[in-house]
Structure formats: structure tokens, C-alpha cells
CSV table of C-alpha atoms and ligand atoms in Angstrom, one decimal:
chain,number,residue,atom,x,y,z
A,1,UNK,CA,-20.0,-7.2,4.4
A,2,UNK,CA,-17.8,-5.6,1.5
A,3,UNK,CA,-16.5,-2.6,2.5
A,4,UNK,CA,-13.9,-2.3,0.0
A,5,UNK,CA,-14.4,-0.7,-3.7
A,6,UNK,CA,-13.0,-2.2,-6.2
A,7,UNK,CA,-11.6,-0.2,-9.3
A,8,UNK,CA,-9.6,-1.6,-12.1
A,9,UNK,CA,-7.0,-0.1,-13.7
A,10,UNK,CA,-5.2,-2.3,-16.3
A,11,UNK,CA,-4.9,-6.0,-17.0
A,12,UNK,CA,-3.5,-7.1,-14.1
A,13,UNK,CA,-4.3,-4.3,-12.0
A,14,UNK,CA,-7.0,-3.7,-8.9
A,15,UNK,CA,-7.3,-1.2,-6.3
A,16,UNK,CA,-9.4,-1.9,-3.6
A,17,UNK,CA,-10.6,0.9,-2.1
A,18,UNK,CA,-11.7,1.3,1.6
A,19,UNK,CA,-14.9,2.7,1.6
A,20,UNK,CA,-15.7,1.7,5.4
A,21,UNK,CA,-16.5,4.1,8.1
A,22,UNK,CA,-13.5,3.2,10.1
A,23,UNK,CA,-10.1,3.3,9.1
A,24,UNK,CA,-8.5,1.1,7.1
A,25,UNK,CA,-6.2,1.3,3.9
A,26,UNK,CA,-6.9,0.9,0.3
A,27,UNK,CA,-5.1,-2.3,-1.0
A,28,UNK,CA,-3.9,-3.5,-4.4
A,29,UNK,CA,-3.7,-6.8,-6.2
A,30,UNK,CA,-1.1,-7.1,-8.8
A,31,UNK,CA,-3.0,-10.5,-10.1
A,32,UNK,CA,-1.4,-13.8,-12.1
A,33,UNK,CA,2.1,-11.7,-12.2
A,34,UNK,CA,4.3,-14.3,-10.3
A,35,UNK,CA,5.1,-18.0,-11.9
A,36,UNK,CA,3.9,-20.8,-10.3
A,37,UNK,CA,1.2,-21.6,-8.7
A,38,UNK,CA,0.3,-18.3,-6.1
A,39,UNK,CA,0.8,-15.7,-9.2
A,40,UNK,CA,-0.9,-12.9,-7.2
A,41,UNK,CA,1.0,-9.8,-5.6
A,42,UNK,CA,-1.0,-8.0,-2.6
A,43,UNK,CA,-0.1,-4.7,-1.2
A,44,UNK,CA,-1.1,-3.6,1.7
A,45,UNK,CA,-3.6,-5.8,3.3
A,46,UNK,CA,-4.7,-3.4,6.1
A,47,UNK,CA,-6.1,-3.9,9.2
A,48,UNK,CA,-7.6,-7.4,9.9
A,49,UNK,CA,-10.6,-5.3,12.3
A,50,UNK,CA,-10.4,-1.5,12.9
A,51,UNK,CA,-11.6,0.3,15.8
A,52,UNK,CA,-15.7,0.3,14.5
A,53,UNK,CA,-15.6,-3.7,14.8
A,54,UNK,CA,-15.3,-4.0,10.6
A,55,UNK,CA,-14.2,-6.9,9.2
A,56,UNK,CA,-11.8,-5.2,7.1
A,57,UNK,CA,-9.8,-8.4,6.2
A,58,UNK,CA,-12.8,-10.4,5.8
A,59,UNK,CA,-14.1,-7.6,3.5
A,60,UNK,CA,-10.8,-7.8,1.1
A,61,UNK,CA,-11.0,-11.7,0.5
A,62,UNK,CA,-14.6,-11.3,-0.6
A,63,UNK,CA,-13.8,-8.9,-2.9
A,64,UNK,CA,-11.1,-10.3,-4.2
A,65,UNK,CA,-13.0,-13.6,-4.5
A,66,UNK,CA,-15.5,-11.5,-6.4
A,67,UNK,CA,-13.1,-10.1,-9.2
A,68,UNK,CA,-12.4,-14.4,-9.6
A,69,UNK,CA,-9.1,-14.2,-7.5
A,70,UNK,CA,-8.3,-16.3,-4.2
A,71,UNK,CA,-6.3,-15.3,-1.3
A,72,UNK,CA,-4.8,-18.3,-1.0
A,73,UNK,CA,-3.0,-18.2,-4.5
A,74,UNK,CA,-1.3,-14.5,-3.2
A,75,UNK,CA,2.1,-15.2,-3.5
A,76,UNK,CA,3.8,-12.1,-2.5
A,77,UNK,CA,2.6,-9.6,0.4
A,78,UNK,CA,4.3,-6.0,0.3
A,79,UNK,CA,4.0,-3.8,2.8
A,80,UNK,CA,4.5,0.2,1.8
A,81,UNK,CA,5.2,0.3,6.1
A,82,UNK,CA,4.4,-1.2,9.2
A,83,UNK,CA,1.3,0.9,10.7
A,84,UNK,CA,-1.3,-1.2,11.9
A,85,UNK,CA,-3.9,0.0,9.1
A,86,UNK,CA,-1.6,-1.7,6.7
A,87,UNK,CA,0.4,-4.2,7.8
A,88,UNK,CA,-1.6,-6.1,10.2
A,89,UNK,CA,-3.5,-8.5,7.6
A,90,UNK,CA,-0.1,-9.5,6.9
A,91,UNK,CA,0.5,-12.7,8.7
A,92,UNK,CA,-2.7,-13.9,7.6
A,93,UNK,CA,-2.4,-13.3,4.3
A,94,UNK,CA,1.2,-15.3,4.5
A,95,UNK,CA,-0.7,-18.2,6.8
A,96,UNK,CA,-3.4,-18.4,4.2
A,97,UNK,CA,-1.4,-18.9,1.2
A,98,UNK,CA,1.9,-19.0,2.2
A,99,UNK,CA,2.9,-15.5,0.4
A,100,UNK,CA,6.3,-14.3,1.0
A,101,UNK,CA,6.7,-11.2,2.7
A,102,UNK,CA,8.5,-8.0,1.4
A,103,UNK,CA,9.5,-4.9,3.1
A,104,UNK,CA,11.7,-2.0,3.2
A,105,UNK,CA,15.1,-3.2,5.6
A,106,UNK,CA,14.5,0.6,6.9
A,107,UNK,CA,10.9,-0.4,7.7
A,108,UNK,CA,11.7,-3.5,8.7
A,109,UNK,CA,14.0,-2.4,11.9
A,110,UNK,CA,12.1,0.5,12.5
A,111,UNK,CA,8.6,-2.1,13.3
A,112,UNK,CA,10.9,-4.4,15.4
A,113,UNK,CA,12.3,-1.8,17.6
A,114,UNK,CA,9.4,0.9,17.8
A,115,UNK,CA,6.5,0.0,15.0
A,116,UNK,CA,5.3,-3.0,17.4
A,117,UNK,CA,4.3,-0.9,19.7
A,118,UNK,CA,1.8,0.5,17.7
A,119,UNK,CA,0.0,-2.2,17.8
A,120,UNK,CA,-1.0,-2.9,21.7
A,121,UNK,CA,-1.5,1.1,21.2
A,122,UNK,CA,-4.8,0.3,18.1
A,123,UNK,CA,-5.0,-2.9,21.1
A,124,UNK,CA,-3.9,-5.0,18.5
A,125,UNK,CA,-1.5,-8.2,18.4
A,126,UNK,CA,1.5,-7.6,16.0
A,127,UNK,CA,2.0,-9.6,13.2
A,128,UNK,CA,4.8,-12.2,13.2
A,129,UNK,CA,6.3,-11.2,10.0
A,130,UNK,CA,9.5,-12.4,9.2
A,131,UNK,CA,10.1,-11.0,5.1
A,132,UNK,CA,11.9,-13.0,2.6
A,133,UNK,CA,13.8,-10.0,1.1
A,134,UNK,CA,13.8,-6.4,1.9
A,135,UNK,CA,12.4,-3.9,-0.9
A,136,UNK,CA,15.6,-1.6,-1.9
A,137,UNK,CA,15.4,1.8,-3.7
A,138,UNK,CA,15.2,0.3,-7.8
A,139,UNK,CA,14.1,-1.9,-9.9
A,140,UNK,CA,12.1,-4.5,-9.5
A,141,UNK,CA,10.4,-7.0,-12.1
A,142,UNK,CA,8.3,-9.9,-11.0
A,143,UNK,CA,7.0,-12.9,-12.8
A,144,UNK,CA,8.5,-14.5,-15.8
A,145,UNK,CA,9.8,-12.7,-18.8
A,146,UNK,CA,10.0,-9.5,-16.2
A,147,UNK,CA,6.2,-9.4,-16.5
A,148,UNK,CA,5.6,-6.3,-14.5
A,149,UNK,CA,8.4,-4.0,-13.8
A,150,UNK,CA,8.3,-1.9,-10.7
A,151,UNK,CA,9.8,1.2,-9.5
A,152,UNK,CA,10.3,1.1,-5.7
A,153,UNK,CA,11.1,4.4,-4.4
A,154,UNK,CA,12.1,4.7,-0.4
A,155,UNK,CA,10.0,7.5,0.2
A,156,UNK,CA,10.1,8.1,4.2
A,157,UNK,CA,8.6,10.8,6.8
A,158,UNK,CA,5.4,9.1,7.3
A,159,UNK,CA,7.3,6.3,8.6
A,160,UNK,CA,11.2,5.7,8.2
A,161,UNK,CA,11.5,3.0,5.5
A,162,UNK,CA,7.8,4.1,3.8
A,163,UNK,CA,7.7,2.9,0.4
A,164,UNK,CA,5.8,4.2,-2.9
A,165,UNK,CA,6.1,1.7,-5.8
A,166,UNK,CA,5.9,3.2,-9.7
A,167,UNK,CA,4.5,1.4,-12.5
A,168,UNK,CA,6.5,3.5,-15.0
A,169,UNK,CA,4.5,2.0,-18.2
A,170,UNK,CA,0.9,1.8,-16.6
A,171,UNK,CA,1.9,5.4,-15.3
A,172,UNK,CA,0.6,4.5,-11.4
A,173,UNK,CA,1.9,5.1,-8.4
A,174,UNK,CA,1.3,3.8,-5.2
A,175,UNK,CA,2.3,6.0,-2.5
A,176,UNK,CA,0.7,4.5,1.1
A,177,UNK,CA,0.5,7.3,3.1
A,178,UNK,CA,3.0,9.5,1.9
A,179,UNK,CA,0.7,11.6,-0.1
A,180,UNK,CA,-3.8,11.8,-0.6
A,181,UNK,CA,-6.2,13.6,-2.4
A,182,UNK,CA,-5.3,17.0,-0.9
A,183,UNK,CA,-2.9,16.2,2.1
A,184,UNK,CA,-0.3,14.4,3.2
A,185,UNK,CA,1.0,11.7,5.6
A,186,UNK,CA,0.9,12.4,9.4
A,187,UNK,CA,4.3,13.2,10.6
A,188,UNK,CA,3.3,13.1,14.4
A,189,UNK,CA,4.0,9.7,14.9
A,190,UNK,CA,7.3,8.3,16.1
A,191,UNK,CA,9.8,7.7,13.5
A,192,UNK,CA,7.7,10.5,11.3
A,193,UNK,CA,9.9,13.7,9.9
A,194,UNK,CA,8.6,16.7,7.9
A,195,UNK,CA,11.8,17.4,6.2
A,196,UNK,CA,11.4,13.9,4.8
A,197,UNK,CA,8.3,13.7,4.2
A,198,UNK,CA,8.6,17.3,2.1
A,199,UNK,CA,11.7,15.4,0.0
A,200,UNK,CA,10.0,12.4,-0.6
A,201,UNK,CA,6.6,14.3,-1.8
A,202,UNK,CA,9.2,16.3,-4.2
A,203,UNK,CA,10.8,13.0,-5.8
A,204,UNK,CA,7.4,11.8,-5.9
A,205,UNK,CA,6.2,14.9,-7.7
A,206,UNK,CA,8.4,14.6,-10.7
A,207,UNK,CA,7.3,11.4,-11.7
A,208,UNK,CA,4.8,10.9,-14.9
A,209,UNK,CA,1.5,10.1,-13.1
A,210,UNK,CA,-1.7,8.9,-14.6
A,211,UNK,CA,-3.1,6.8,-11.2
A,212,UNK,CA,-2.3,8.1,-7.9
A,213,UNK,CA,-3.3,5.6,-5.5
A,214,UNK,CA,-3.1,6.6,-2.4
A,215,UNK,CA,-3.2,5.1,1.4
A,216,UNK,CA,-6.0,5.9,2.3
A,217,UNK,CA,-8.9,8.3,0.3
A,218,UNK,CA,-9.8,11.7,1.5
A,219,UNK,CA,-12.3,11.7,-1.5
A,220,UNK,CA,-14.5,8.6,-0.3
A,221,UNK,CA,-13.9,5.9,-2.5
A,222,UNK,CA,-11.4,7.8,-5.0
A,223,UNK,CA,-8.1,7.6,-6.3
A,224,UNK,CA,-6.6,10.5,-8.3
A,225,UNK,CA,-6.7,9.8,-12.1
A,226,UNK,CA,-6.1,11.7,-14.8
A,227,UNK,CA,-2.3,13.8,-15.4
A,228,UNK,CA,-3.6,17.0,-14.3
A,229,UNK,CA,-5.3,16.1,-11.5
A,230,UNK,CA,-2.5,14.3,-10.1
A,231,UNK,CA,-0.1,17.5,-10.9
A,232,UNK,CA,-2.8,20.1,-9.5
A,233,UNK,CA,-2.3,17.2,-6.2
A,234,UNK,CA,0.7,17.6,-5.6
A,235,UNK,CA,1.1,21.4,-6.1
A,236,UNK,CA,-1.6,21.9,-3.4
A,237,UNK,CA,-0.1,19.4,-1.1
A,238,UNK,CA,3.1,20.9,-1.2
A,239,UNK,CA,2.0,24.1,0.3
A,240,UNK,CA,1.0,22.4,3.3
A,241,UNK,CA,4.6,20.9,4.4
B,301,ZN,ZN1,0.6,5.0,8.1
């Protein structure tokens, strides 16, 4: 079963939108950015089951098989944080291909010490990830000739070391579970703060949007496109925290 939708918005640019009836993120493949061989970026691989019994990881190599992409040539696996729904395909991702793995150092120490134990929590194993280089706050270009150039932004208050990454030229922004289609990330869970999450929304606010992709969809099988739509967002949003 496919239970992902796919949606793409530029050249080397997929979302993969969950469009399940049980939780599970939306991911993105950044595809043929890196050199070499594995040229494909994935973020956010999600949950390799969720609570319904989907086969949410099974569901995102078929799709990406159908857009003519492999799994195996992933080269890079970036996590926005380390919540089960997002971060548990990980390790298979990395034993499938051999990807590196890239988080935020924030988010990194925050999974060792307390993010693990959301897993046995879901009554799920946590993934063995051991990241070849943290994900700071700047500028980062990938592939050769700086291919794509990314904006990494350490946006926490979901979860300490959260993430959002900018495409500054393609105008999207990928902000896990920060912000959604009218709400924002829980703040309930351990590690979560409102005053951070309200900052990180701000700084998030001002950039120059065209493609909000989000963590997960509120609007089934949606991201927020279009300038307006995305400003109107993030207006409403911000009356909530
Ligand atoms: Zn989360």
C-alpha cells in the first residue's frame, strides 16, 4: 500500500505527503543533489509502522521507487527531531543505503538522554543513529558546485534542537512540526517550551515563503502554497501561542 502523496515542487524537489489514517510525517527527497554515487537527500523518514499497523516505511520506498528514485542511492538522512513519527525510519534508511545521518547537536543530546524514551512509550525500538555531523544554525550547500543551498534554522519548542530548513531560491520551507496548516507544534511533551516555540514561529514568519511544508498536514494531503496563504498561516497560528 502507498499511503504517501507525492507532490513536486521543483527540479529536484518531492514532498511526500502522509495521507494514512494513522500518524506519520510528511517526508521530502532532495533527489541527485549529492556527488557520487547515493546523490539523494531524505528528510524525515517517519515512522517505519504507526499505531494502525501501516507500513509507513514500506509506503515511502514505493513511492519513491515510483517517482524513478531508490532508497538505496539516499545518501544523506536529516532529521528535523527525534520524535518517533520522524526519526524512526532512520536507521533503515542508513542500513539500506548507507546514508549519513544529520541532526541538530541540540537534538542529538536531547534523544540520547530523554527522546529514547519515546520510543518504548509508541512501543517502539529506538533507532541506533549515530550522525556524521550535527546540523548548526547557517548555511549549508550540498552537492558539487554548491548545488542546493540550504538555510538551517534551529527552531526549538516542539522539541529542543527542532530544525526547519529554507530553500531561500525555491522559496520553501520545511518546518517539521514547528508550524501546520492552522496550528502549531505540541508543546506538552518533555523538552517542549511555548516561549520557544512562539520565537521560533516569529523567525519563521519573516521569512519569504512560497511552499510551507509542514510535519504533518492538518489539511489532508496539503502543504501551504502560494505567498498569501502562507502569510494568512502564520498570522492565524500566532494567535494561538
Ligand atoms: Zn514531533
Amino acid at each position: 500500500m502507498v499511503y504517501h502523496r507525492s507532490i513536486r515542487l521543483g527540479e529536484n524537489f518531492y514532498c511526500y505527503v502522509w495521507i494514512g489514517r494513522g500518524n506519520n510525517c510528511n517526508s521530502i527527497l532532495l533527489c541527485n543533489v549529492l556527488r557520487g554515487e547515493r546523490p539523494h537527500v531524505l528528510i524525515d523518514p517517519g515512522h517505519i509502522r504507526n499505531e494502525l499497523g501501516e507500513l509507513c516505511f514500506d509506503s515511502l520506498n514505493r513511492v519513491v521507487e515510483e517517482n524513478g528514485f531508490k532508497m538505496e542511492n539516499v545518501g544523506l538522512v536529516i532529521g528535523t527531531h527525534s520524535h518517533p513519527d520522524h526519526f524512526e525510519a532512520v536507521a533503515a534508511v542508513v542500513e539500506k543505503s548507507g546514508a549519513l545521518a544529520a541532526l541538530s547537536r541540540e537534538e542529538d543530546e536531547f534523544y540520547r538522554h530523554v527522546g529514547k524514551m519515546f520510543f518504548s512509550a509508541f512501543g517502539a525500538e529506538p533507532p541506533q543513529v549515530n550522525p556524521l555531523f550535527y546540523l548548526k544554525e547557517g548555511d549549508l550547500s550540498l552537492g558539487a558546485k554548491d548545488k542546493l543551498a540550504i538555510k538551517v534554522l534551529l527552531t526549538p519548542g516542539h522539541s529542543p534542537g527542532s530544525i526547519s530548513l529554507y530553500l531561500e531560491e525555491e522559496k520553501i520551507l520545511v518546518s517539521g512540526d514547528v508550524v501546520f496548516f492552522g496550528s502549531v507544534g505540541r508543546t506538552d511533551f518533555p523538552g517542549g517550551s511555548p516561549s520557544l516555540l512562539r520565537k521560533s514561529i516569529d523567525r519563521l514568519s519573516q521569512l519569504d515563503v512560497e511552499y510551507l511544508v509542514p510535519g504533518h498536514s492538518t489539511e489532508v494531503g496539503n502543504i501551504i502554497s502560494g505567498k498569501q496563504k502562507v502569510e494568512r498561516n502564520f498570522h492565524m497560528v500566532k494567535m494561538f501561542i
